[in-house]
Protein backbone atom coordinates (compact mmCIF):
# COMPACT_ATOMS: atom_id res chain seq x y z
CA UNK A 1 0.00 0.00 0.00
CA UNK A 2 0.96 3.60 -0.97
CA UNK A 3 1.70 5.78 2.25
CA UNK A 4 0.19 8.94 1.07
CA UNK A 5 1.67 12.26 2.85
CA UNK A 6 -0.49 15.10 3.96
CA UNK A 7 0.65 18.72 3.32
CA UNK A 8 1.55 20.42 6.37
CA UNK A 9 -0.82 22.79 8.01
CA UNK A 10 -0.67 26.32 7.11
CA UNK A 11 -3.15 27.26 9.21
CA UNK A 12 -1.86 29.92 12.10
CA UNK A 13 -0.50 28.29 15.80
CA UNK A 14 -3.35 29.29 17.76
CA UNK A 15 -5.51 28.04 15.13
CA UNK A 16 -4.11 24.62 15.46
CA UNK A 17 -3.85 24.61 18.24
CA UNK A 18 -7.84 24.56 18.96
CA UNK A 19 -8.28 28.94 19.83
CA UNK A 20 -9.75 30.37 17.47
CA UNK A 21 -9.24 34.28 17.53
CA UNK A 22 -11.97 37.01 16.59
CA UNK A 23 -10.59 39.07 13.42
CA UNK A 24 -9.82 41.97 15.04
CA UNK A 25 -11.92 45.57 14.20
CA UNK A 26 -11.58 47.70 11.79
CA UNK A 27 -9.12 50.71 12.26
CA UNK A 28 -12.15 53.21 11.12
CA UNK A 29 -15.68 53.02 12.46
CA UNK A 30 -18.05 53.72 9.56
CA UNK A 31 -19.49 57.00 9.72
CA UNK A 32 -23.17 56.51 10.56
CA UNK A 33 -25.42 58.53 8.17
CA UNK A 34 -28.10 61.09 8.67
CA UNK A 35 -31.21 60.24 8.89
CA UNK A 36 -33.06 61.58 6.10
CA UNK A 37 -35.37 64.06 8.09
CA UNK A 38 -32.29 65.66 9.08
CA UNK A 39 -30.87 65.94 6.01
CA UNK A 40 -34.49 67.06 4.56
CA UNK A 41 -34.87 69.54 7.16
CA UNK A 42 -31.33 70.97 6.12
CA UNK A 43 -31.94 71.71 3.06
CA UNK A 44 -35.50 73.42 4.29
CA UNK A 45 -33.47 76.06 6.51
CA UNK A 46 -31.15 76.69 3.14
CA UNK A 47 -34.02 76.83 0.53
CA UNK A 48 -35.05 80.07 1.46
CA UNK A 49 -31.60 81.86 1.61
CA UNK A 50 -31.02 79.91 -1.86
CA UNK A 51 -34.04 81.27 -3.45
CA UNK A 52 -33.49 84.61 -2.33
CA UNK A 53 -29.84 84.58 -3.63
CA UNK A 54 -30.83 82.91 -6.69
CA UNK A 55 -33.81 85.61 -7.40
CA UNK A 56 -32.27 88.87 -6.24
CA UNK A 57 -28.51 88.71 -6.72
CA UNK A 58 -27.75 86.09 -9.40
CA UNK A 59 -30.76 86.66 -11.73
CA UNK A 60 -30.32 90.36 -12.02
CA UNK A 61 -26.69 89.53 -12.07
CA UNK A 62 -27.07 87.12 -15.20
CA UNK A 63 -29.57 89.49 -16.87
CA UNK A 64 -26.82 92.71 -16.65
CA UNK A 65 -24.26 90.65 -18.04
CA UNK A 66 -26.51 89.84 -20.97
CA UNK A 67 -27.34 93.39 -21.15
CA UNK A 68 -24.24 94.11 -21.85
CA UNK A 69 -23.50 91.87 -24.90
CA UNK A 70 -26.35 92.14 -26.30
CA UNK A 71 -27.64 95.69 -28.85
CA UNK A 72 -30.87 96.03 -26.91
CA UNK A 73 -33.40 99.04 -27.68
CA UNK A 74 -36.72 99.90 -26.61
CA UNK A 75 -38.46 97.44 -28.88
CA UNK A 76 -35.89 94.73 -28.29
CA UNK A 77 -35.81 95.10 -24.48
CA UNK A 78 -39.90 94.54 -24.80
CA UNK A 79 -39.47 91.48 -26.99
CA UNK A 80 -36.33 90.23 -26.29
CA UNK A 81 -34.43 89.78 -29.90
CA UNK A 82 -31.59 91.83 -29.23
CA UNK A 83 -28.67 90.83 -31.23
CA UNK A 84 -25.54 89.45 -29.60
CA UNK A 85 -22.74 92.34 -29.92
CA UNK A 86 -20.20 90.21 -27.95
CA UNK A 87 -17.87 93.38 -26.42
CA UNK A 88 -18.64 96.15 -28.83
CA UNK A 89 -20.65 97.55 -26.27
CA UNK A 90 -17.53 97.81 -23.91
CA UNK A 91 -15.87 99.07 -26.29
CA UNK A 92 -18.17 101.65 -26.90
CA UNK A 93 -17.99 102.73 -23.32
CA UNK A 94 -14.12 102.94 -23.30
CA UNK A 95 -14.44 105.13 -26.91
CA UNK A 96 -16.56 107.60 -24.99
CA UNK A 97 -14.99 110.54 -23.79
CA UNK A 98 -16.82 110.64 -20.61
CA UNK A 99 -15.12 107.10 -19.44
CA UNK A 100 -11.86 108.91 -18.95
CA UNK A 101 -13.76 111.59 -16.14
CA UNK A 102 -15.70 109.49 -15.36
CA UNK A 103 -13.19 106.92 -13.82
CA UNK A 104 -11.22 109.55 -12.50
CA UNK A 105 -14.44 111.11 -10.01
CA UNK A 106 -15.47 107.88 -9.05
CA UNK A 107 -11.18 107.19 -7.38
CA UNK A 108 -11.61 110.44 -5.89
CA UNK A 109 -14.96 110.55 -4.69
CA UNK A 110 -14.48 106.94 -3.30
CA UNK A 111 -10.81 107.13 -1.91
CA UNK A 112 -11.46 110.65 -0.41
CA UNK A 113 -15.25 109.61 1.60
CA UNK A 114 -13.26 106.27 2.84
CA UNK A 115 -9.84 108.39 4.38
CA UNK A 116 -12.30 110.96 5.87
CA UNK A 117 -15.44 108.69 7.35
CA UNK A 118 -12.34 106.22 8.54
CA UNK A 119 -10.48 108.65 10.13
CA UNK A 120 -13.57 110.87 11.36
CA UNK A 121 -15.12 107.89 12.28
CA UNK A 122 -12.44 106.41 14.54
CA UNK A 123 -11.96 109.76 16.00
CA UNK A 124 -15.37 109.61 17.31
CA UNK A 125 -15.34 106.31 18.51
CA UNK A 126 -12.06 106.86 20.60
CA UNK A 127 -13.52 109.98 21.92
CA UNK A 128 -16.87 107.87 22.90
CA UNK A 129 -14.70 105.30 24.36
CA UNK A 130 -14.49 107.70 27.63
CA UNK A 131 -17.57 106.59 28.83
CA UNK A 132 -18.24 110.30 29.80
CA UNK A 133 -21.98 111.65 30.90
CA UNK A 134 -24.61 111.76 27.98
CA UNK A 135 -21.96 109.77 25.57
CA UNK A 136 -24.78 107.55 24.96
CA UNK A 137 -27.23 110.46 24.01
CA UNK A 138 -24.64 112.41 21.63
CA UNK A 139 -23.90 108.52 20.31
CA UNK A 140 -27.72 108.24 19.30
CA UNK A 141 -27.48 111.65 17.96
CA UNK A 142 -24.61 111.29 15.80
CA UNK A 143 -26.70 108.04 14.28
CA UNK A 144 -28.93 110.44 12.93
CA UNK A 145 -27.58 110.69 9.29
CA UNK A 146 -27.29 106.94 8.78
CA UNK A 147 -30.69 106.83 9.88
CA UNK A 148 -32.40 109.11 7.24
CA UNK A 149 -33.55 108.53 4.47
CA UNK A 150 -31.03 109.31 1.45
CA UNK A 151 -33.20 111.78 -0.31
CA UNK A 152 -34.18 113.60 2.56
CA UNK A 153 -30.43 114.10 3.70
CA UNK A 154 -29.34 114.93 -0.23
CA UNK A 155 -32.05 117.53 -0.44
CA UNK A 156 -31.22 118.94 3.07
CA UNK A 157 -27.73 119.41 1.64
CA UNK A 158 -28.77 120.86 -1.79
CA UNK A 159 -30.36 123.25 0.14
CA UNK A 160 -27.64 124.39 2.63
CA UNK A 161 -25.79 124.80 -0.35
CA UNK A 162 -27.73 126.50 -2.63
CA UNK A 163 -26.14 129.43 -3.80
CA UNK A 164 -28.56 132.48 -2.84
CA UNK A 165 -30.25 130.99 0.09
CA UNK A 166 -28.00 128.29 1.78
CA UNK A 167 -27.02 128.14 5.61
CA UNK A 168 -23.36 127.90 4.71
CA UNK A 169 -23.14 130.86 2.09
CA UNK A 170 -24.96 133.10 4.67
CA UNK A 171 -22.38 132.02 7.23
CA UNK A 172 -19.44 132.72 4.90
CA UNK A 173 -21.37 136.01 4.33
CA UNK A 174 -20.89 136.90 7.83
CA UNK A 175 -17.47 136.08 7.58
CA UNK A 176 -16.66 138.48 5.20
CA UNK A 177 -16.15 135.43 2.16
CA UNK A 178 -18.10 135.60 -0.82
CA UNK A 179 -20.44 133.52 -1.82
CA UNK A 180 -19.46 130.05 -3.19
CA UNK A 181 -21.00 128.23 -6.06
CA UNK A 182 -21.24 124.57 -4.49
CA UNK A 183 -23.95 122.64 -7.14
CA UNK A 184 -22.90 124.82 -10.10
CA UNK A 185 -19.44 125.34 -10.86
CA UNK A 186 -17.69 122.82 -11.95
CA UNK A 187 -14.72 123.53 -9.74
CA UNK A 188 -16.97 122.75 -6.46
CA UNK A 189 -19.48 120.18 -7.30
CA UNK A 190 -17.66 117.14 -6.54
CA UNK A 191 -16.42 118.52 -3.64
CA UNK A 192 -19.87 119.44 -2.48
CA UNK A 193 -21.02 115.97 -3.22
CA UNK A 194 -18.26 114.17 -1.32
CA UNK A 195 -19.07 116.50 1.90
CA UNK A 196 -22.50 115.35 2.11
CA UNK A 197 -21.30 111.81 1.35
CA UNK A 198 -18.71 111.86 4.32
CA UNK A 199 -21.24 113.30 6.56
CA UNK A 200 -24.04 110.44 5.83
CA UNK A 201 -21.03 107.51 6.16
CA UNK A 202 -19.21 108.68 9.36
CA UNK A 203 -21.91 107.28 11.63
CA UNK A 204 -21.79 103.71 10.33
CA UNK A 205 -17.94 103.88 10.67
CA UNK A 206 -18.63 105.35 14.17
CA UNK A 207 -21.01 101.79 15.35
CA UNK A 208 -18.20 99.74 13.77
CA UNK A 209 -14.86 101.00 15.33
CA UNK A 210 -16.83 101.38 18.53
CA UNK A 211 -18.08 97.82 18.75
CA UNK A 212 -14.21 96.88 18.10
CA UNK A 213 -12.91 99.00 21.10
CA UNK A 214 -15.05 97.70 23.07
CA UNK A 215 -13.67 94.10 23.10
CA UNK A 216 -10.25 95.55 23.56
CA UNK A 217 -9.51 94.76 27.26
CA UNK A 218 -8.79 97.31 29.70
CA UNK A 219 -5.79 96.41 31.33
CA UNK A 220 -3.73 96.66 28.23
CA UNK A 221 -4.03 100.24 28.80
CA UNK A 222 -3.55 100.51 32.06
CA UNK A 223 -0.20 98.35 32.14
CA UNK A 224 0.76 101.09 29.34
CA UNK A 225 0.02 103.84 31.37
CA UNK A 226 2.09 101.90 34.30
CA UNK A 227 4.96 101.50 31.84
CA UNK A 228 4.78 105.47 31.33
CA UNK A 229 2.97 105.43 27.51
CA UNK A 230 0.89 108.44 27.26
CA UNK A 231 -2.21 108.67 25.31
CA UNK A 232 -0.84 108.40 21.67
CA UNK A 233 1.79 105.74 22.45
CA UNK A 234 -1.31 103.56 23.74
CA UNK A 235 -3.38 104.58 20.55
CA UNK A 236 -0.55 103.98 18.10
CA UNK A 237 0.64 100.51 19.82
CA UNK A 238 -2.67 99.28 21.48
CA UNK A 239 -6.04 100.64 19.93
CA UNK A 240 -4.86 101.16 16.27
CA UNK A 241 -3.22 97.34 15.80
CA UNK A 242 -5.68 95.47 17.65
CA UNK A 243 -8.38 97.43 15.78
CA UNK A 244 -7.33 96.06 12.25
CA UNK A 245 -10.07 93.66 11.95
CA UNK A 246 -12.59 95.49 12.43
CA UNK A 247 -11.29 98.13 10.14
CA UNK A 248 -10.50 95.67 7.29
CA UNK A 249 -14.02 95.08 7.50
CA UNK A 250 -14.93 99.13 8.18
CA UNK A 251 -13.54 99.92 4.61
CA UNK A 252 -14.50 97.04 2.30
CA UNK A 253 -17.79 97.51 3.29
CA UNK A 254 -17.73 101.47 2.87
CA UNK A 255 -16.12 101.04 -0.49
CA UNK A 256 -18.31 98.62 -2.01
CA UNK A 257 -20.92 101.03 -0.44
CA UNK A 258 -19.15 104.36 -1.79
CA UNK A 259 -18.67 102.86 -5.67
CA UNK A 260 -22.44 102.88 -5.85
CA UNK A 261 -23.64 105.79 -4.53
CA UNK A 262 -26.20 107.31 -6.78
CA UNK A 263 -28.50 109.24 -5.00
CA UNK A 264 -26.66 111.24 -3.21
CA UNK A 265 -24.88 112.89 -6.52
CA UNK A 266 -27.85 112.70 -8.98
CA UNK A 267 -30.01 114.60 -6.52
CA UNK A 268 -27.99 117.57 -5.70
CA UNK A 269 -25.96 117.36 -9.07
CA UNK A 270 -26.94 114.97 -11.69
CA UNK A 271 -23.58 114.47 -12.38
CA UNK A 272 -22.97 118.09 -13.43
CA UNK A 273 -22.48 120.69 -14.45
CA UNK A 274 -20.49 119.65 -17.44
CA UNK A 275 -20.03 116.13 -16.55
CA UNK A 276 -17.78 117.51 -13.51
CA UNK A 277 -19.28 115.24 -10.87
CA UNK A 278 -20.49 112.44 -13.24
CA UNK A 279 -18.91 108.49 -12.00
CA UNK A 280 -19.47 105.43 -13.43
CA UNK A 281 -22.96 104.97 -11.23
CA UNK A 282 -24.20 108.36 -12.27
CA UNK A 283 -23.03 107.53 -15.64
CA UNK A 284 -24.89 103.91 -16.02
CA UNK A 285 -27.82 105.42 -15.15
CA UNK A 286 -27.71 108.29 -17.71
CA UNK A 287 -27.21 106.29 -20.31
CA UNK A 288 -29.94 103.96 -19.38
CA UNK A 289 -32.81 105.65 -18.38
CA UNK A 290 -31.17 109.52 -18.99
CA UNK A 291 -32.27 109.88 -22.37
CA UNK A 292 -35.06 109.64 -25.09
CA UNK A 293 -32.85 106.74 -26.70
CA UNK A 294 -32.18 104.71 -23.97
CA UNK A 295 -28.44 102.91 -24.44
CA UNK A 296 -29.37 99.74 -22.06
CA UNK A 297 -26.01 98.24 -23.39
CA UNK A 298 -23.41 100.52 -22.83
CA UNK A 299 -25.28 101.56 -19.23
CA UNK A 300 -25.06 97.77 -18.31
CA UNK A 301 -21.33 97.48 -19.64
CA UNK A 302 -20.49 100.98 -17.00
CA UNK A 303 -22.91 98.48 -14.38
CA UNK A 304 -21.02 95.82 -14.74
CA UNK A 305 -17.08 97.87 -14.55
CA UNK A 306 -18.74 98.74 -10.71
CA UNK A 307 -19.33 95.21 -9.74
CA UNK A 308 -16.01 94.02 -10.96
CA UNK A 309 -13.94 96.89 -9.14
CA UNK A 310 -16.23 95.42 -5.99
CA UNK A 311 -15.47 91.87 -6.72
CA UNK A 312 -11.42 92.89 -7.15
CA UNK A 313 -11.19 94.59 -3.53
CA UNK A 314 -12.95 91.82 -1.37
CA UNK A 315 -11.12 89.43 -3.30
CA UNK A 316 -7.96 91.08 -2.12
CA UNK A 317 -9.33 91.43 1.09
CA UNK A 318 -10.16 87.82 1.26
CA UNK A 319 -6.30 86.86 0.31
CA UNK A 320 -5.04 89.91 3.40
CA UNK A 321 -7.33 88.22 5.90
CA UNK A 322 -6.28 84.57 4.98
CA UNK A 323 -2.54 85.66 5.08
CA UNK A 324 -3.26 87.00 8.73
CA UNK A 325 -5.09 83.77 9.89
CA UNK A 326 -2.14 81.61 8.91
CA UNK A 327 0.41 84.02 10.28
């Protein structure tokens, strides 16, 4: 008879030897999924902020853009056959000789309200900071031009200006200056435009920059008054640096605010006289809706040069912020 040989066992020690072992677990628990009335009820808190979005920024959004590549009249606008123009109707906007002016008041009268409501702004806030007797009531007083209404505070200003009857000729008067044409010269009218524009921002800078000194604790100052700083050291190396957020913040919003401002100018100006106070809002609208022959092309293109300047600075200020968080 043939001996036959059995392999050897390759089955583990402690198997053959009789104990079993449990496989052991695995090195990741599965995840355990939502239920799906959680997950439902998600997506019911974000459907209306979706729909709202979706209707009021990125419809209107979508329909400038077409606007603006399309040659739409009055007829066209109605029945919606406008040819597509592609960029002709940017170009048509850079051809103008009003871009040039144009561009150049909207830098000044942006960069020039942002350096004064800042800086007016934080002055106020500083000096609120005291926590002096009736500094709430003159706080709730100086909210008073944020809280109008925009045409009421640009006709109030029209008026203190105005030439033969305003407040601030009359008091120049009495100084022994001559009278000043504020709305129609075209030396003064952008000026008198930003003044009334600095005077309706400061107050919102004035919340802001308060709100931020007030989470600046106390007894940094008072070890810098210990250590002998006086009161601009302690500005300059306490209030100013740890105020940077909040002033980030302070001027992105009050540019994106200050790029659009429309009401303000077209009421006391229209944008004149001579196209001296005219910017790119101003502008868009005067070619829209300004005329007989409405240009709804060109006055989206000028539209649409606004919202990309706004997109541009919080992008930047995006990439500043990030850079701070990681350093």
């Amino acid at each position: 008879m043939k001996q036959t040989t059995r392999p050897p066992d390759q089955r583990p020690a402690d198997v053959r030897n009789g104990a079993a072992t449990a496989a052991p677990p695995p090195a990741r628990a599965r995840k355990r999924r939502r239920p799906a009335s959680t997950q439902w009820a998600a997506w019911g808190f974000l459907a209306p902020v979706t729909l709202y979005l979706a209707l009021f920024y990125a419809y209107p959004l979508y329909r400038n853009i077409d606007l603006s590549l399309r040659n739409y009249t009055v007829r066209s606008f109605v029945q919606g056959d406008a040819p597509f123009t592609g960029l002709a109707n940017y170009r048509t906007v850079f051809d103008n000789p009003t871009f040039a002016p144009a561009l150049l008041h909207t830098a000044l009268f942006t960069a020039v309200c942002l350096v004064f409501q800042y800086a007016i702004g934080l002055a106020l806030a500083v000096f609120f900071n005291q926590h002096f007797r009736l500094s709430a009531t003159l706080r709730a007083l100086f909210l008073v031009p944020w809280l109008l209404p925009l045409i009421v505070s640009a006709s109030t200003w029209s008026w203190m200006l105005n030439t033969d009857s305003g407040v601030v000729n009359a008091a120049l008067h009495a100084l022994g200056i001559g009278p000043v044409d504020w709305l129609t010269s075209p030396s003064w009218s952008l000026t008198s435009v930003i003044i009334a524009n600095i005077w309706i921002g400061v107050p919102f800078n004035l919340v802001v920059l308060y709100s931020g000194l007030q989470s600046i604790p106390a007894g940094l100052y008072e070890a810098a008054a210990l250590d002998g700083a006086g009161a601009w050291r302690r500005f300059w190396s306490i209030t100013f640096p740890l105020l940077r957020p909040v002033s980030a913040i302070t001027l992105l919003l009050g540019l994106v605010y200050t790029l659009k401002v429309f009401d303000i100018i077209w009421i006391m100006t229209k944008g004149g006289p001579a196209d001296s106070s005219t910017t790119f809002a101003t502008w868009s609208y005067q070619l829209g809706f300004g005329n007989l022959l409405p240009a709804f092309g060109p006055g989206a293109a000028v539209g649409n040069l606004l919202v990309v300047a706004a997109l541009v600075f919080g992008l930047v200020y995006v990439r500043v912020q990030r850079k701070q968080a990681l350093s």
